Amino acid sequence: MPTDLPPVDKAKFVAAKRASAYVEDGMTVGLGTGSTAAWLVRCLGERAQTEGLRFRGVPTSERTADLARELGLEITTLEEARWLDLTIDGADEHDARLDLIKGAGGALLREKIVATASERMIVIADASKKVETLGACPLPVEVIPFGWQTTCALIEEALIGLDVMGREVTLRMEGEAPFVTDEGNHILDLHLKRIGDPRRLGLMLNQIAGVVENGLFVDICDVVVTGYADGRVTLHDETRGTLEETRYEFVTEDNIFTDISD
């Protein structure tokens, strides 16, 4: 790993490294999607090579599956695994209650299915992802392509009576064409600025015809592992009500992080 990583990538790396320690031999593990989750997959690949770690991974996207195969990790499907020991994934935002917004990478449907089929969900993030109130980043909503314009209008109408600061809804694009998820759907991004009641909003969205799933993860996450550019990592365990800190040191001569405290 290069030593000249930008600070945000250093933070993501140490969070991923610490979270990878949750994976034990014989586990079945959900592997998230996104830049932070990609660091996790690389850390697990390193453990597999250096420690002989053996586990089965259930990727939440084709991108993650390709990376896992490239690193020689064993992957399987949720249909075959049925139930997972844990899922480790990133987040676009999380609050103090460990409620999340996910879906900037477009894999929110698979991510939520895999996370809810797991005994525990661990989120890895840099410090910028913690917010006082969810909603600063757009909330993704996966919708079927048929009649998406009508679905969009229904969402805009429903938002009028909710505790949010903005109501703009945009279709996510990829170049000049609508973005298409791994399941063949589109994504509407809701620019809400602030979400006063995430639970109510999530339930409302999923009642609208055409909506497949939304990016609010409420009461799903158990632990948030937060990395910092200086090598610090904090673990916020909501189940146990604990907050722990670990620190890693960049070792420039061999480009490896060394754990120097717990």
mmCIF file of N, CA and C in Angstrom, residues 146-228:
data_model
loop_
_atom_site.group_PDB
_atom_site.id
_atom_site.type_symbol
_atom_site.label_atom_id
_atom_site.label_comp_id
_atom_site.label_asym_id
_atom_site.label_seq_id
_atom_site.Cartn_x
_atom_site.Cartn_y
_atom_site.Cartn_z
ATOM 1 N N PHE A 146 -40.387 1.108 -15.012
ATOM 2 C CA PHE A 146 -41.730 1.361 -15.521
ATOM 3 C C PHE A 146 -42.420 2.425 -14.666
ATOM 4 N N GLY A 147 -42.812 3.513 -15.312
ATOM 5 C CA GLY A 147 -43.560 4.570 -14.639
ATOM 6 C C GLY A 147 -42.788 5.307 -13.565
ATOM 7 N N TRP A 148 -41.464 5.389 -13.715
ATOM 8 C CA TRP A 148 -40.677 6.022 -12.658
ATOM 9 C C TRP A 148 -41.055 7.488 -12.467
ATOM 10 N N GLN A 149 -41.519 8.128 -13.546
ATOM 11 C CA GLN A 149 -41.923 9.533 -13.420
ATOM 12 C C GLN A 149 -43.118 9.672 -12.470
ATOM 13 N N THR A 150 -44.059 8.726 -12.569
ATOM 14 C CA THR A 150 -45.211 8.735 -11.665
ATOM 15 C C THR A 150 -44.776 8.454 -10.241
ATOM 16 N N THR A 151 -43.873 7.491 -10.085
ATOM 17 C CA THR A 151 -43.343 7.188 -8.746
ATOM 18 C C THR A 151 -42.673 8.414 -8.152
ATOM 19 N N CYS A 152 -41.921 9.125 -8.974
ATOM 20 C CA CYS A 152 -41.253 10.351 -8.526
ATOM 21 C C CYS A 152 -42.270 11.379 -8.044
ATOM 22 N N ALA A 153 -43.343 11.559 -8.808
ATOM 23 C CA ALA A 153 -44.373 12.531 -8.432
ATOM 24 C C ALA A 153 -45.058 12.140 -7.131
ATOM 25 N N LEU A 154 -45.287 10.844 -6.933
ATOM 26 C CA LEU A 154 -45.914 10.366 -5.698
ATOM 27 C C LEU A 154 -45.001 10.617 -4.497
ATOM 28 N N ILE A 155 -43.706 10.426 -4.700
ATOM 29 C CA ILE A 155 -42.751 10.687 -3.616
ATOM 30 C C ILE A 155 -42.740 12.169 -3.267
ATOM 31 N N GLU A 156 -42.701 13.033 -4.284
ATOM 32 C CA GLU A 156 -42.690 14.482 -4.041
ATOM 33 C C GLU A 156 -43.940 14.913 -3.284
ATOM 34 N N GLU A 157 -45.085 14.328 -3.635
ATOM 35 C CA GLU A 157 -46.330 14.671 -2.946
ATOM 36 C C GLU A 157 -46.301 14.202 -1.487
ATOM 37 N N ALA A 158 -45.781 12.977 -1.273
ATOM 38 C CA ALA A 158 -45.740 12.429 0.084
ATOM 39 C C ALA A 158 -44.802 13.208 0.999
ATOM 40 N N LEU A 159 -43.766 13.807 0.436
ATOM 41 C CA LEU A 159 -42.793 14.532 1.245
ATOM 42 C C LEU A 159 -43.357 15.811 1.846
ATOM 43 N N ILE A 160 -44.450 16.299 1.295
ATOM 44 C CA ILE A 160 -45.023 17.562 1.762
ATOM 45 C C ILE A 160 -45.387 17.498 3.246
ATOM 46 N N GLY A 161 -45.869 16.373 3.689
ATOM 47 C CA GLY A 161 -46.317 16.262 5.075
ATOM 48 C C GLY A 161 -45.270 15.731 6.041
ATOM 49 N N LEU A 162 -44.015 15.640 5.611
ATOM 50 C CA LEU A 162 -42.980 15.060 6.460
ATOM 51 C C LEU A 162 -41.989 16.101 6.960
ATOM 52 N N ASP A 163 -41.286 15.740 8.015
ATOM 53 C CA ASP A 163 -40.335 16.643 8.656
ATOM 54 C C ASP A 163 -38.994 16.602 7.922
ATOM 55 N N VAL A 164 -38.943 17.267 6.777
ATOM 56 C CA VAL A 164 -37.717 17.376 5.990
ATOM 57 C C VAL A 164 -37.559 18.836 5.567
ATOM 58 N N MET A 165 -36.319 19.218 5.240
ATOM 59 C CA MET A 165 -36.058 20.618 4.869
ATOM 60 C C MET A 165 -36.102 20.856 3.365
ATOM 61 N N GLY A 166 -35.856 19.809 2.565
ATOM 62 C CA GLY A 166 -35.885 19.944 1.112
ATOM 63 C C GLY A 166 -36.750 18.857 0.503
ATOM 64 N N ARG A 167 -37.224 19.079 -0.715
ATOM 65 C CA ARG A 167 -38.105 18.097 -1.347
ATOM 66 C C ARG A 167 -37.738 17.844 -2.807
ATOM 67 N N GLU A 168 -36.533 18.245 -3.216
ATOM 68 C CA GLU A 168 -36.127 18.023 -4.601
ATOM 69 C C GLU A 168 -35.816 16.544 -4.824
ATOM 70 N N VAL A 169 -36.323 15.995 -5.916
ATOM 71 C CA VAL A 169 -36.078 14.596 -6.276
ATOM 72 C C VAL A 169 -35.503 14.567 -7.687
ATOM 73 N N THR A 170 -34.373 13.889 -7.857
ATOM 74 C CA THR A 170 -33.737 13.814 -9.173
ATOM 75 C C THR A 170 -33.476 12.356 -9.547
ATOM 76 N N LEU A 171 -33.543 12.079 -10.821
ATOM 77 C CA LEU A 171 -33.199 10.761 -11.343
ATOM 78 C C LEU A 171 -31.687 10.665 -11.466
ATOM 79 N N ARG A 172 -31.105 9.624 -10.885
ATOM 80 C CA ARG A 172 -29.653 9.465 -10.988
ATOM 81 C C ARG A 172 -29.277 9.079 -12.410
ATOM 82 N N MET A 173 -28.276 9.767 -12.939
ATOM 83 C CA MET A 173 -27.837 9.536 -14.299
ATOM 84 C C MET A 173 -26.437 8.935 -14.327
ATOM 85 N N GLU A 174 -26.137 8.250 -15.404
ATOM 86 C CA GLU A 174 -24.793 7.756 -15.679
ATOM 87 C C GLU A 174 -24.472 8.185 -17.101
ATOM 88 N N GLY A 175 -23.771 9.307 -17.208
ATOM 89 C CA GLY A 175 -23.602 9.903 -18.521
ATOM 90 C C GLY A 175 -24.914 10.516 -18.969
ATOM 91 N N GLU A 176 -25.371 10.143 -20.148
ATOM 92 C CA GLU A 176 -26.620 10.698 -20.671
ATOM 93 C C GLU A 176 -27.798 9.762 -20.463
ATOM 94 N N ALA A 177 -27.568 8.615 -19.813
ATOM 95 C CA ALA A 177 -28.629 7.639 -19.600
ATOM 96 C C ALA A 177 -28.886 7.463 -18.106
ATOM 97 N N PRO A 178 -30.085 7.023 -17.733
ATOM 98 C CA PRO A 178 -30.353 6.768 -16.319
ATOM 99 C C PRO A 178 -29.441 5.679 -15.771
ATOM 100 N N PHE A 179 -29.003 5.859 -14.524
ATOM 101 C CA PHE A 179 -28.208 4.841 -13.853
ATOM 102 C C PHE A 179 -29.057 3.584 -13.683
ATOM 103 N N VAL A 180 -28.443 2.424 -13.885
ATOM 104 C CA VAL A 180 -29.146 1.150 -13.739
ATOM 105 C C VAL A 180 -28.452 0.323 -12.669
ATOM 106 N N THR A 181 -29.211 -0.139 -11.684
ATOM 107 C CA THR A 181 -28.647 -0.938 -10.603
ATOM 108 C C THR A 181 -28.383 -2.364 -11.085
ATOM 109 N N ASP A 182 -27.716 -3.158 -10.231
ATOM 110 C CA ASP A 182 -27.465 -4.562 -10.564
ATOM 111 C C ASP A 182 -28.759 -5.340 -10.749
ATOM 112 N N GLU A 183 -29.846 -4.851 -10.183
ATOM 113 C CA GLU A 183 -31.145 -5.508 -10.332
ATOM 114 C C GLU A 183 -31.963 -4.928 -11.484
ATOM 115 N N GLY A 184 -31.365 -4.020 -12.251
ATOM 116 C CA GLY A 184 -32.042 -3.469 -13.417
ATOM 117 C C GLY A 184 -32.999 -2.334 -13.117
ATOM 118 N N ASN A 185 -32.855 -1.707 -11.965
ATOM 119 C CA ASN A 185 -33.750 -0.624 -11.576
ATOM 120 C C ASN A 185 -33.076 0.744 -11.704
ATOM 121 N N HIS A 186 -33.852 1.807 -11.473
ATOM 122 C CA HIS A 186 -33.336 3.169 -11.441
ATOM 123 C C HIS A 186 -33.240 3.646 -9.996
ATOM 124 N N ILE A 187 -32.573 4.775 -9.800
ATOM 125 C CA ILE A 187 -32.468 5.374 -8.474
ATOM 126 C C ILE A 187 -32.900 6.825 -8.531
ATOM 127 N N LEU A 188 -33.795 7.175 -7.627
ATOM 128 C CA LEU A 188 -34.175 8.563 -7.412
ATOM 129 C C LEU A 188 -33.429 9.065 -6.185
ATOM 130 N N ASP A 189 -32.771 10.203 -6.301
ATOM 131 C CA ASP A 189 -32.066 10.797 -5.171
ATOM 132 C C ASP A 189 -32.919 11.907 -4.571
ATOM 133 N N LEU A 190 -33.201 11.777 -3.270
ATOM 134 C CA LEU A 190 -34.026 12.753 -2.570
ATOM 135 C C LEU A 190 -33.112 13.723 -1.815
ATOM 136 N N HIS A 191 -33.176 14.998 -2.191
ATOM 137 C CA HIS A 191 -32.323 16.026 -1.588
ATOM 138 C C HIS A 191 -33.123 16.687 -0.456
ATOM 139 N N LEU A 192 -33.032 16.094 0.722
ATOM 140 C CA LEU A 192 -33.905 16.470 1.828
ATOM 141 C C LEU A 192 -33.241 17.410 2.828
ATOM 142 N N LYS A 193 -31.914 17.453 2.842
ATOM 143 C CA LYS A 193 -31.124 18.333 3.721
ATOM 144 C C LYS A 193 -31.189 17.925 5.194
ATOM 145 N N ARG A 194 -32.357 17.588 5.677
ATOM 146 C CA ARG A 194 -32.510 17.122 7.050
ATOM 147 C C ARG A 194 -33.699 16.191 7.131
ATOM 148 N N ILE A 195 -33.526 15.046 7.811
ATOM 149 C CA ILE A 195 -34.608 14.075 7.976
ATOM 150 C C ILE A 195 -34.954 14.018 9.453
ATOM 151 N N GLY A 196 -36.111 14.561 9.811
ATOM 152 C CA GLY A 196 -36.501 14.625 11.210
ATOM 153 C C GLY A 196 -36.895 13.293 11.801
ATOM 154 N N ASP A 197 -37.504 12.412 10.987
ATOM 155 C CA ASP A 197 -37.986 11.115 11.477
ATOM 156 C C ASP A 197 -37.644 10.041 10.442
ATOM 157 N N PRO A 198 -36.428 9.487 10.493
ATOM 158 C CA PRO A 198 -36.009 8.503 9.491
ATOM 159 C C PRO A 198 -36.922 7.277 9.430
ATOM 160 N N ARG A 199 -37.379 6.797 10.569
ATOM 161 C CA ARG A 199 -38.222 5.603 10.574
ATOM 162 C C ARG A 199 -39.529 5.846 9.815
ATOM 163 N N ARG A 200 -40.185 6.959 10.112
ATOM 164 C CA ARG A 200 -41.447 7.267 9.445
ATOM 165 C C ARG A 200 -41.237 7.450 7.947
ATOM 166 N N LEU A 201 -40.168 8.152 7.578
ATOM 167 C CA LEU A 201 -39.893 8.374 6.156
ATOM 168 C C LEU A 201 -39.650 7.056 5.432
ATOM 169 N N GLY A 202 -38.856 6.175 6.032
ATOM 170 C CA GLY A 202 -38.571 4.894 5.395
ATOM 171 C C GLY A 202 -39.820 4.073 5.175
ATOM 172 N N LEU A 203 -40.694 4.038 6.172
ATOM 173 C CA LEU A 203 -41.943 3.280 6.043
ATOM 174 C C LEU A 203 -42.839 3.886 4.970
ATOM 175 N N MET A 204 -42.909 5.213 4.922
ATOM 176 C CA MET A 204 -43.739 5.886 3.925
ATOM 177 C C MET A 204 -43.254 5.599 2.511
ATOM 178 N N LEU A 205 -41.952 5.699 2.296
ATOM 179 C CA LEU A 205 -41.411 5.496 0.955
ATOM 180 C C LEU A 205 -41.712 4.101 0.439
ATOM 181 N N ASN A 206 -41.580 3.102 1.291
ATOM 182 C CA ASN A 206 -41.778 1.726 0.846
ATOM 183 C C ASN A 206 -43.239 1.376 0.613
ATOM 184 N N GLN A 207 -44.152 2.287 0.935
ATOM 185 C CA GLN A 207 -45.567 2.055 0.650
ATOM 186 C C GLN A 207 -45.989 2.606 -0.706
ATOM 187 N N ILE A 208 -45.089 3.329 -1.364
ATOM 188 C CA ILE A 208 -45.421 3.940 -2.654
ATOM 189 C C ILE A 208 -45.197 2.939 -3.783
ATOM 190 N N ALA A 209 -46.199 2.792 -4.642
ATOM 191 C CA ALA A 209 -46.088 1.867 -5.766
ATOM 192 C C ALA A 209 -44.931 2.273 -6.669
ATOM 193 N N GLY A 210 -44.109 1.292 -7.015
ATOM 194 C CA GLY A 210 -42.954 1.551 -7.855
ATOM 195 C C GLY A 210 -41.657 1.626 -7.081
ATOM 196 N N VAL A 211 -41.743 1.890 -5.768
ATOM 197 C CA VAL A 211 -40.541 1.915 -4.929
ATOM 198 C C VAL A 211 -40.155 0.485 -4.563
ATOM 199 N N VAL A 212 -38.888 0.153 -4.779
ATOM 200 C CA VAL A 212 -38.385 -1.170 -4.419
ATOM 201 C C VAL A 212 -37.814 -1.143 -3.008
ATOM 202 N N GLU A 213 -36.972 -0.158 -2.719
ATOM 203 C CA GLU A 213 -36.366 -0.024 -1.389
ATOM 204 C C GLU A 213 -35.743 1.349 -1.275
ATOM 205 N N ASN A 214 -35.536 1.781 -0.034
ATOM 206 C CA ASN A 214 -34.908 3.082 0.209
ATOM 207 C C ASN A 214 -33.613 2.909 0.974
ATOM 208 N N GLY A 215 -32.787 3.957 0.983
ATOM 209 C CA GLY A 215 -31.461 3.882 1.566
ATOM 210 C C GLY A 215 -31.373 4.208 3.042
ATOM 211 N N LEU A 216 -32.495 4.259 3.745
ATOM 212 C CA LEU A 216 -32.475 4.446 5.195
ATOM 213 C C LEU A 216 -32.326 3.094 5.875
ATOM 214 N N PHE A 217 -31.258 2.941 6.654
ATOM 215 C CA PHE A 217 -31.012 1.717 7.417
ATOM 216 C C PHE A 217 -31.253 2.059 8.887
ATOM 217 N N VAL A 218 -32.441 1.748 9.378
ATOM 218 C CA VAL A 218 -32.844 2.097 10.738
ATOM 219 C C VAL A 218 -32.869 0.840 11.600
ATOM 220 N N ASP A 219 -32.192 0.879 12.739
ATOM 221 C CA ASP A 219 -32.125 -0.263 13.672
ATOM 222 C C ASP A 219 -31.531 -1.499 13.014
ATOM 223 N N ILE A 220 -30.579 -1.322 12.127
ATOM 224 C CA ILE A 220 -29.914 -2.442 11.456
ATOM 225 C C ILE A 220 -28.452 -2.529 11.871
ATOM 226 N N CYS A 221 -27.790 -1.387 12.002
ATOM 227 C CA CYS A 221 -26.361 -1.348 12.326
ATOM 228 C C CYS A 221 -26.134 -1.584 13.819
ATOM 229 N N ASP A 222 -25.125 -2.400 14.153
ATOM 230 C CA ASP A 222 -24.767 -2.686 15.546
ATOM 231 C C ASP A 222 -23.501 -1.971 15.991
ATOM 232 N N VAL A 223 -22.534 -1.817 15.082
ATOM 233 C CA VAL A 223 -21.237 -1.231 15.416
ATOM 234 C C VAL A 223 -20.813 -0.301 14.292
ATOM 235 N N VAL A 224 -20.277 0.873 14.656
ATOM 236 C CA VAL A 224 -19.640 1.750 13.680
ATOM 237 C C VAL A 224 -18.158 1.847 14.018
ATOM 238 N N VAL A 225 -17.329 1.515 13.043
ATOM 239 C CA VAL A 225 -15.878 1.623 13.181
ATOM 240 C C VAL A 225 -15.449 2.845 12.390
ATOM 241 N N THR A 226 -14.925 3.853 13.091
ATOM 242 C CA THR A 226 -14.572 5.119 12.465
ATOM 243 C C THR A 226 -13.059 5.273 12.417
ATOM 244 N N GLY A 227 -12.526 5.532 11.235
ATOM 245 C CA GLY A 227 -11.102 5.733 11.060
ATOM 246 C C GLY A 227 -10.754 7.196 10.908
ATOM 247 N N TYR A 228 -9.539 7.545 11.335
ATOM 248 C CA TYR A 228 -9.036 8.908 11.230
ATOM 249 C C TYR A 228 -7.697 8.896 10.496
#
